């Protein structure tokens, strides 16, 4: 979950590293550090944000054409100056940065201590630095060989950038389970956890696979496996504009990304849903679409917001395509003993495409013989390479840690999949199919309309910014939206919130309701409307505060709720795409009013690439 950046070339490395770390700070912001090589190695690191590191080095020697930088999300060892990366081996020969977890670090550390090594930090990374150095000195081998031999003894996940003080003309990068991309310039190379720090320098990249080791330097780029098998680098072009990773006038990336949803949803179905031809064409699923249509069971796997999108997908696929669906947390699925059949379809959902638990679940499903599909936002990510087929969401870079546009893009893809299967199976009629895709085309404009009422959400947020608990209720398609709304509030404002099916309120949560408890009820007009009206009356009978998300023109709930936030009418199958937006805005404004860092909430990072 940490951010890695590196550079080797003719330019001064420091500006590239510090700007790269700012781009990667959404991956971790406990501490940051850099190492620069210019005859000698200068290493500077600081607890806190990248800005703290920048202040710290303002009067330091920051020259050098080779360097590595890191922004940390702590796993082993508390966030402080000492545990910050880069880490230096005991005798100073190796300097490295690391994203991931070395699972057998304790055993390796004990062996190194028995050989005279001492340790300054509590991290697993320092163990790896010393292991590489030990092999380098004992075996009298090159830095590359020492790295490969050390990694053959490591159990766990890593993305690494490594400097050897005695070989000052090269950088070494290695990957297993944690993403790394190499940027290829004119006589220069970049290393990063993802493409965001690279895009302003080059559009040519190489995505490293598991067990890849890249040696970068004046002699060019050499790509090998840990076992020393030579590989041919595959250079790809990235389609990413620098403006997509800037705030563009918004105070926070999260608000920018909320407001980008009309475009990101449009981009996700653009070229795939045709009103003229009355068809849905998902090219990434073309070869396996018959398997989807004939599936006896679909398993959807995700974590966090992606799991909530999967729950919406369950309703969509069972409703429109009449295929049984199970939705699993990746973290639970991989550790229990699930029943997976060869004719099952597994759909893995991840914004980053690097979620460790989801990746492990994919591998388990493939080993069992299931067909595995991916729904992902990042081209070249691990999930896109591990799955049999898939669909990109085209949401564009999502920098805010709290996911917003990724959720609606994922739901858009699941809507297209469910509708296409249902139409092919003749579960839904031609008229119903055409009505569905027409309504989907109208969703971006309807979200634009919701966003024009941003000031209304701010006013409501100001009234409840200081409460300690929220309850979110929904039924049917809107129950997962309640879960997602509660998660957003927890993530960025640190207010305790829970999402429930509205009917389950009587089975426990109703005991919490009093005049201090805001209850957010998602209550647009659908087949459960009368039932949820009754749930609202139950809350009001106990003096609870009701904030209702309703369809435009609703007068029944308006007369009983304390606050009413309207969304345009749409089909119940598409209601999640509209109703989640007010919940995103409420959580955003409450967090800002509480002086929380919306884009970098405490203890969280964007891509969970470690267990």
Coordinates of C-alpha atoms in Angstrom, one line a residue, residues 14-324:
X14 CA 15.1 15.1 -6.5
X15 CA 12.4 17.1 -8.3
X16 CA 11.1 13.9 -10.0
X17 CA 11.1 12.0 -6.7
X18 CA 9.4 14.6 -4.6
X19 CA 6.7 15.4 -7.2
X20 CA 6.2 11.6 -7.7
X21 CA 5.7 11.1 -4.0
X22 CA 3.1 13.8 -4.0
X23 CA 1.3 12.0 -6.7
X24 CA 1.5 8.7 -4.8
X25 CA 0.7 10.0 -1.3
X26 CA -2.8 8.5 -1.6
X27 CA -1.0 5.1 -1.2
X28 CA 0.3 6.0 2.3
X29 CA 1.1 9.1 4.3
X30 CA 2.5 7.9 7.6
X31 CA 6.1 8.9 6.7
X32 CA 8.2 9.6 3.6
X33 CA 11.8 9.5 2.6
X34 CA 14.3 9.7 -0.3
X35 CA 17.8 8.5 -1.1
X36 CA 20.0 10.3 -3.7
X37 CA 23.2 9.0 -5.2
X38 CA 25.9 11.5 -6.1
X39 CA 29.3 10.0 -5.3
X40 CA 27.8 9.2 -1.9
X41 CA 24.3 8.3 -0.9
X42 CA 22.3 10.9 1.0
X43 CA 19.2 9.5 2.7
X44 CA 16.5 11.7 4.3
X45 CA 13.3 10.6 5.9
X46 CA 10.6 12.0 8.0
X47 CA 7.4 11.0 9.9
X48 CA 4.3 12.7 8.4
X49 CA 3.4 13.9 5.0
X50 CA 5.5 14.4 1.9
X51 CA 5.3 18.2 2.7
X52 CA 7.1 17.5 6.0
X53 CA 9.9 15.7 4.1
X54 CA 10.1 18.6 1.7
X55 CA 10.6 21.1 4.5
X56 CA 13.2 18.8 6.2
X57 CA 15.4 18.6 3.1
X58 CA 15.2 22.3 2.2
X59 CA 18.7 23.0 3.5
X60 CA 20.2 19.6 2.6
X61 CA 22.3 18.3 -0.3
X62 CA 19.7 17.0 -2.8
X63 CA 21.9 16.6 -5.8
X64 CA 22.2 13.3 -7.8
X65 CA 21.0 11.7 -11.0
X66 CA 19.9 8.5 -9.3
X67 CA 17.4 8.3 -6.5
X68 CA 14.5 6.4 -4.9
X69 CA 11.6 7.7 -2.8
X70 CA 8.9 6.2 -0.7
X71 CA 5.7 7.3 1.1
X72 CA 4.6 4.8 3.7
X73 CA 1.5 3.1 5.1
X74 CA 2.9 1.3 8.1
X75 CA 2.7 -2.5 8.6
X76 CA 5.7 -3.5 10.6
X77 CA 6.8 -0.8 13.1
X78 CA 5.0 2.3 14.1
X79 CA 5.2 5.4 11.9
X80 CA 8.3 7.4 12.9
X81 CA 11.5 8.8 11.4
X82 CA 13.5 5.6 12.1
X83 CA 11.0 3.2 10.5
X84 CA 10.4 5.4 7.5
X85 CA 11.9 4.2 4.2
X86 CA 14.5 4.1 2.5
X87 CA 16.3 1.5 4.7
X88 CA 20.1 1.1 4.6
X89 CA 21.8 -2.2 5.2
X90 CA 24.1 -2.4 8.3
X91 CA 27.3 -1.8 6.3
X92 CA 25.7 0.8 4.0
X93 CA 26.1 -1.2 0.8
X94 CA 22.4 -1.4 -0.1
X95 CA 19.6 1.2 0.2
X96 CA 16.1 0.1 -0.6
X97 CA 12.4 0.9 -0.5
X98 CA 9.6 -1.6 -0.2
X99 CA 5.9 -2.0 -0.6
X100 CA 4.5 -5.3 0.8
X101 CA 5.1 -7.6 3.7
X102 CA 8.0 -10.1 4.2
X103 CA 6.2 -12.9 6.1
X104 CA 9.3 -14.8 7.2
X105 CA 11.2 -11.7 8.2
X106 CA 11.4 -12.9 11.9
X107 CA 13.2 -16.1 11.0
X108 CA 15.5 -14.3 8.5
X109 CA 16.3 -11.6 11.1
X110 CA 17.2 -14.2 13.7
X111 CA 19.6 -15.9 11.3
X112 CA 21.2 -12.5 10.4
X113 CA 21.6 -11.6 14.0
X114 CA 23.4 -14.9 14.6
X115 CA 25.8 -13.8 11.9
X116 CA 26.5 -10.4 13.6
X117 CA 23.9 -8.2 12.0
X118 CA 22.3 -5.5 14.1
X119 CA 19.0 -3.7 13.4
X120 CA 18.0 -0.1 13.9
X121 CA 14.3 -0.3 13.0
X122 CA 11.2 -2.5 13.7
X123 CA 10.5 -3.1 10.0
X124 CA 10.6 -6.2 7.8
X125 CA 12.3 -4.1 5.1
X126 CA 15.5 -3.6 7.0
X127 CA 15.8 -7.4 7.3
X128 CA 15.6 -7.7 3.5
X129 CA 18.3 -4.9 3.1
X130 CA 20.6 -6.8 5.4
X131 CA 19.9 -10.2 3.8
X132 CA 20.8 -8.8 0.4
X133 CA 24.0 -7.3 1.8
X134 CA 25.0 -10.5 3.6
X135 CA 24.7 -12.5 0.4
X136 CA 26.5 -9.8 -1.6
X137 CA 29.5 -9.7 0.8
X138 CA 29.7 -13.4 1.6
X139 CA 29.3 -14.6 -2.0
X140 CA 31.3 -11.8 -3.5
X141 CA 28.7 -11.5 -6.2
X142 CA 27.1 -8.6 -8.1
X143 CA 24.2 -6.6 -6.7
X144 CA 21.8 -8.1 -9.2
X145 CA 22.8 -11.7 -8.2
X146 CA 22.6 -10.8 -4.5
X147 CA 19.1 -9.4 -4.9
X148 CA 17.8 -12.4 -6.9
X149 CA 19.3 -14.9 -4.4
X150 CA 17.9 -13.0 -1.4
X151 CA 14.4 -12.8 -3.0
X152 CA 14.5 -16.6 -3.5
X153 CA 14.6 -16.9 0.3
X154 CA 11.8 -14.5 0.9
X155 CA 8.1 -15.5 1.6
X156 CA 5.7 -12.7 1.1
X157 CA 4.9 -9.7 -1.2
X158 CA 7.1 -7.0 -2.4
X159 CA 7.6 -4.1 -4.8
X160 CA 11.2 -3.0 -4.5
X161 CA 13.6 -0.3 -5.7
X162 CA 17.2 -0.8 -4.7
X163 CA 20.4 1.1 -4.9
X164 CA 23.9 -0.5 -4.4
X165 CA 26.4 2.1 -3.3
X166 CA 29.3 0.1 -5.0
X167 CA 27.4 0.0 -8.3
X168 CA 26.3 3.6 -8.7
X169 CA 25.3 3.3 -12.4
X170 CA 22.2 1.2 -11.9
X171 CA 18.8 0.8 -10.2
X172 CA 17.3 -2.5 -9.5
X173 CA 13.5 -3.1 -9.3
X174 CA 11.7 -6.3 -8.3
X175 CA 8.1 -7.3 -7.9
X176 CA 6.0 -10.0 -6.4
X177 CA 2.4 -9.3 -5.4
X178 CA 2.9 -5.5 -5.1
X179 CA 2.6 -3.4 -8.3
X180 CA 5.5 -1.8 -10.1
X181 CA 5.7 -0.1 -13.4
X182 CA 8.9 1.0 -15.2
X183 CA 8.7 4.2 -17.3
X184 CA 11.0 4.3 -20.3
X185 CA 12.4 7.7 -21.4
X186 CA 15.2 8.8 -23.7
X187 CA 18.2 7.4 -21.9
X188 CA 16.4 7.4 -18.6
X189 CA 14.1 5.2 -16.5
X190 CA 11.5 5.7 -13.9
X191 CA 10.1 3.3 -11.3
X192 CA 6.7 3.8 -9.6
X193 CA 3.9 1.9 -7.9
X194 CA 1.6 3.1 -10.6
X195 CA 1.7 5.3 -13.6
X196 CA 0.6 8.6 -11.9
X197 CA 4.2 9.9 -11.2
X198 CA 5.4 8.8 -14.6
X199 CA 2.8 10.2 -17.0
X200 CA 4.3 13.8 -17.0
X201 CA 7.7 12.3 -18.1
X202 CA 6.8 9.5 -20.5
X203 CA 3.9 7.5 -21.9
X204 CA 6.0 4.4 -22.5
X205 CA 5.8 1.9 -19.6
X206 CA 6.6 -1.7 -18.7
X207 CA 4.4 -3.5 -16.2
X208 CA 6.4 -5.9 -14.1
X209 CA 5.0 -9.3 -13.4
X210 CA 5.5 -11.4 -10.3
X211 CA 9.1 -12.6 -9.9
X212 CA 10.4 -10.1 -12.4
X213 CA 13.7 -8.3 -11.7
X214 CA 14.6 -5.2 -13.7
X215 CA 18.1 -3.8 -13.9
X216 CA 18.1 -0.2 -15.1
X217 CA 21.1 1.9 -16.0
X218 CA 23.4 3.4 -18.7
X219 CA 23.5 0.0 -20.5
X220 CA 19.7 0.1 -20.9
X221 CA 17.1 -2.2 -19.3
X222 CA 17.6 -5.8 -18.6
X223 CA 14.6 -7.9 -17.4
X224 CA 14.9 -11.3 -15.8
X225 CA 13.1 -13.6 -13.5
X226 CA 14.4 -14.3 -10.0
X227 CA 15.8 -17.6 -11.4
X228 CA 17.8 -15.6 -14.0
X229 CA 15.7 -16.4 -17.0
X230 CA 15.9 -13.5 -19.5
X231 CA 12.7 -11.8 -20.5
X232 CA 11.8 -9.5 -23.4
X233 CA 10.3 -6.3 -22.0
X234 CA 6.8 -5.4 -23.3
X235 CA 6.6 -1.7 -23.7
X236 CA 3.0 -0.3 -23.6
X237 CA 1.6 3.2 -24.1
X238 CA -0.5 4.7 -21.2
X239 CA -3.6 6.7 -22.0
X240 CA -3.5 9.1 -19.1
X241 CA -3.6 12.9 -19.2
X242 CA -1.8 14.9 -16.5
X243 CA -5.0 16.9 -15.9
X244 CA -6.7 13.7 -14.7
X245 CA -4.4 13.6 -11.7
X246 CA -4.7 17.3 -10.7
X247 CA -7.5 18.8 -8.5
X248 CA -8.5 21.3 -11.3
X249 CA -9.9 23.9 -8.9
X250 CA -11.5 21.5 -6.4
X251 CA -10.5 21.6 -2.8
X252 CA -10.2 17.8 -2.6
X253 CA -9.8 15.0 -5.1
X254 CA -12.8 13.3 -3.5
X255 CA -15.1 16.2 -4.4
X256 CA -13.6 16.4 -7.9
X257 CA -14.2 12.6 -8.4
X258 CA -17.8 12.9 -7.1
X259 CA -18.4 15.6 -9.7
X260 CA -16.7 13.5 -12.4
X261 CA -19.3 10.8 -12.1
X262 CA -21.5 11.9 -15.0
X263 CA -18.5 11.7 -17.3
X264 CA -17.0 8.5 -15.8
X265 CA -20.3 6.6 -16.1
X266 CA -20.7 7.9 -19.7
X267 CA -17.1 6.8 -20.5
X268 CA -17.8 3.4 -19.0
X269 CA -20.8 2.7 -21.3
X270 CA -19.7 4.8 -24.2
X271 CA -19.2 2.5 -27.3
X272 CA -20.7 -0.4 -25.4
X273 CA -24.3 0.5 -25.2
X274 CA -25.9 1.5 -28.5
X275 CA -29.4 3.0 -28.6
X276 CA -29.3 3.0 -32.4
X277 CA -28.4 -0.6 -32.7
X278 CA -30.3 -1.6 -29.6
X279 CA -27.4 -3.7 -28.3
X280 CA -24.8 -4.0 -25.6
X281 CA -21.3 -5.0 -26.8
X282 CA -18.7 -5.9 -24.2
X283 CA -15.7 -6.7 -26.2
X284 CA -13.7 -7.9 -23.2
X285 CA -16.3 -10.7 -22.6
X286 CA -16.8 -11.7 -26.2
X287 CA -15.0 -15.1 -26.0
X288 CA -16.6 -16.2 -22.7
X289 CA -20.0 -14.6 -23.1
X290 CA -21.7 -18.0 -23.9
X291 CA -20.3 -19.3 -20.6
X292 CA -21.9 -16.4 -18.8
X293 CA -25.2 -16.9 -20.4
X294 CA -25.2 -20.6 -19.5
X295 CA -23.7 -20.2 -16.0
X296 CA -25.4 -22.1 -13.2
X297 CA -23.8 -19.9 -10.5
X298 CA -21.9 -16.7 -10.4
X299 CA -19.6 -15.7 -7.5
X300 CA -18.7 -12.1 -7.1
X301 CA -15.6 -11.2 -5.1
X302 CA -14.5 -7.8 -3.8
X303 CA -13.4 -5.8 -0.8
X304 CA -14.8 -2.6 0.7
X305 CA -16.7 -0.5 -1.8
X306 CA -16.1 -3.1 -4.5
X307 CA -17.9 -5.6 -2.3
X308 CA -20.9 -3.2 -2.1
X309 CA -20.9 -2.8 -5.9
X310 CA -20.9 -6.6 -6.0
X311 CA -24.0 -6.7 -3.8
X312 CA -25.8 -4.4 -6.3
X313 CA -24.6 -6.8 -9.0
X314 CA -26.2 -9.7 -7.2
X315 CA -29.6 -8.0 -7.3
X316 CA -29.0 -7.1 -11.0
X317 CA -27.9 -10.5 -12.2
X318 CA -30.5 -12.5 -10.3
X319 CA -33.3 -10.1 -11.2
X320 CA -32.5 -9.5 -14.9
X321 CA -30.6 -12.7 -15.8
X322 CA -32.1 -15.2 -13.3
X323 CA -28.7 -16.7 -12.4
X324 CA -27.9 -17.5 -8.7

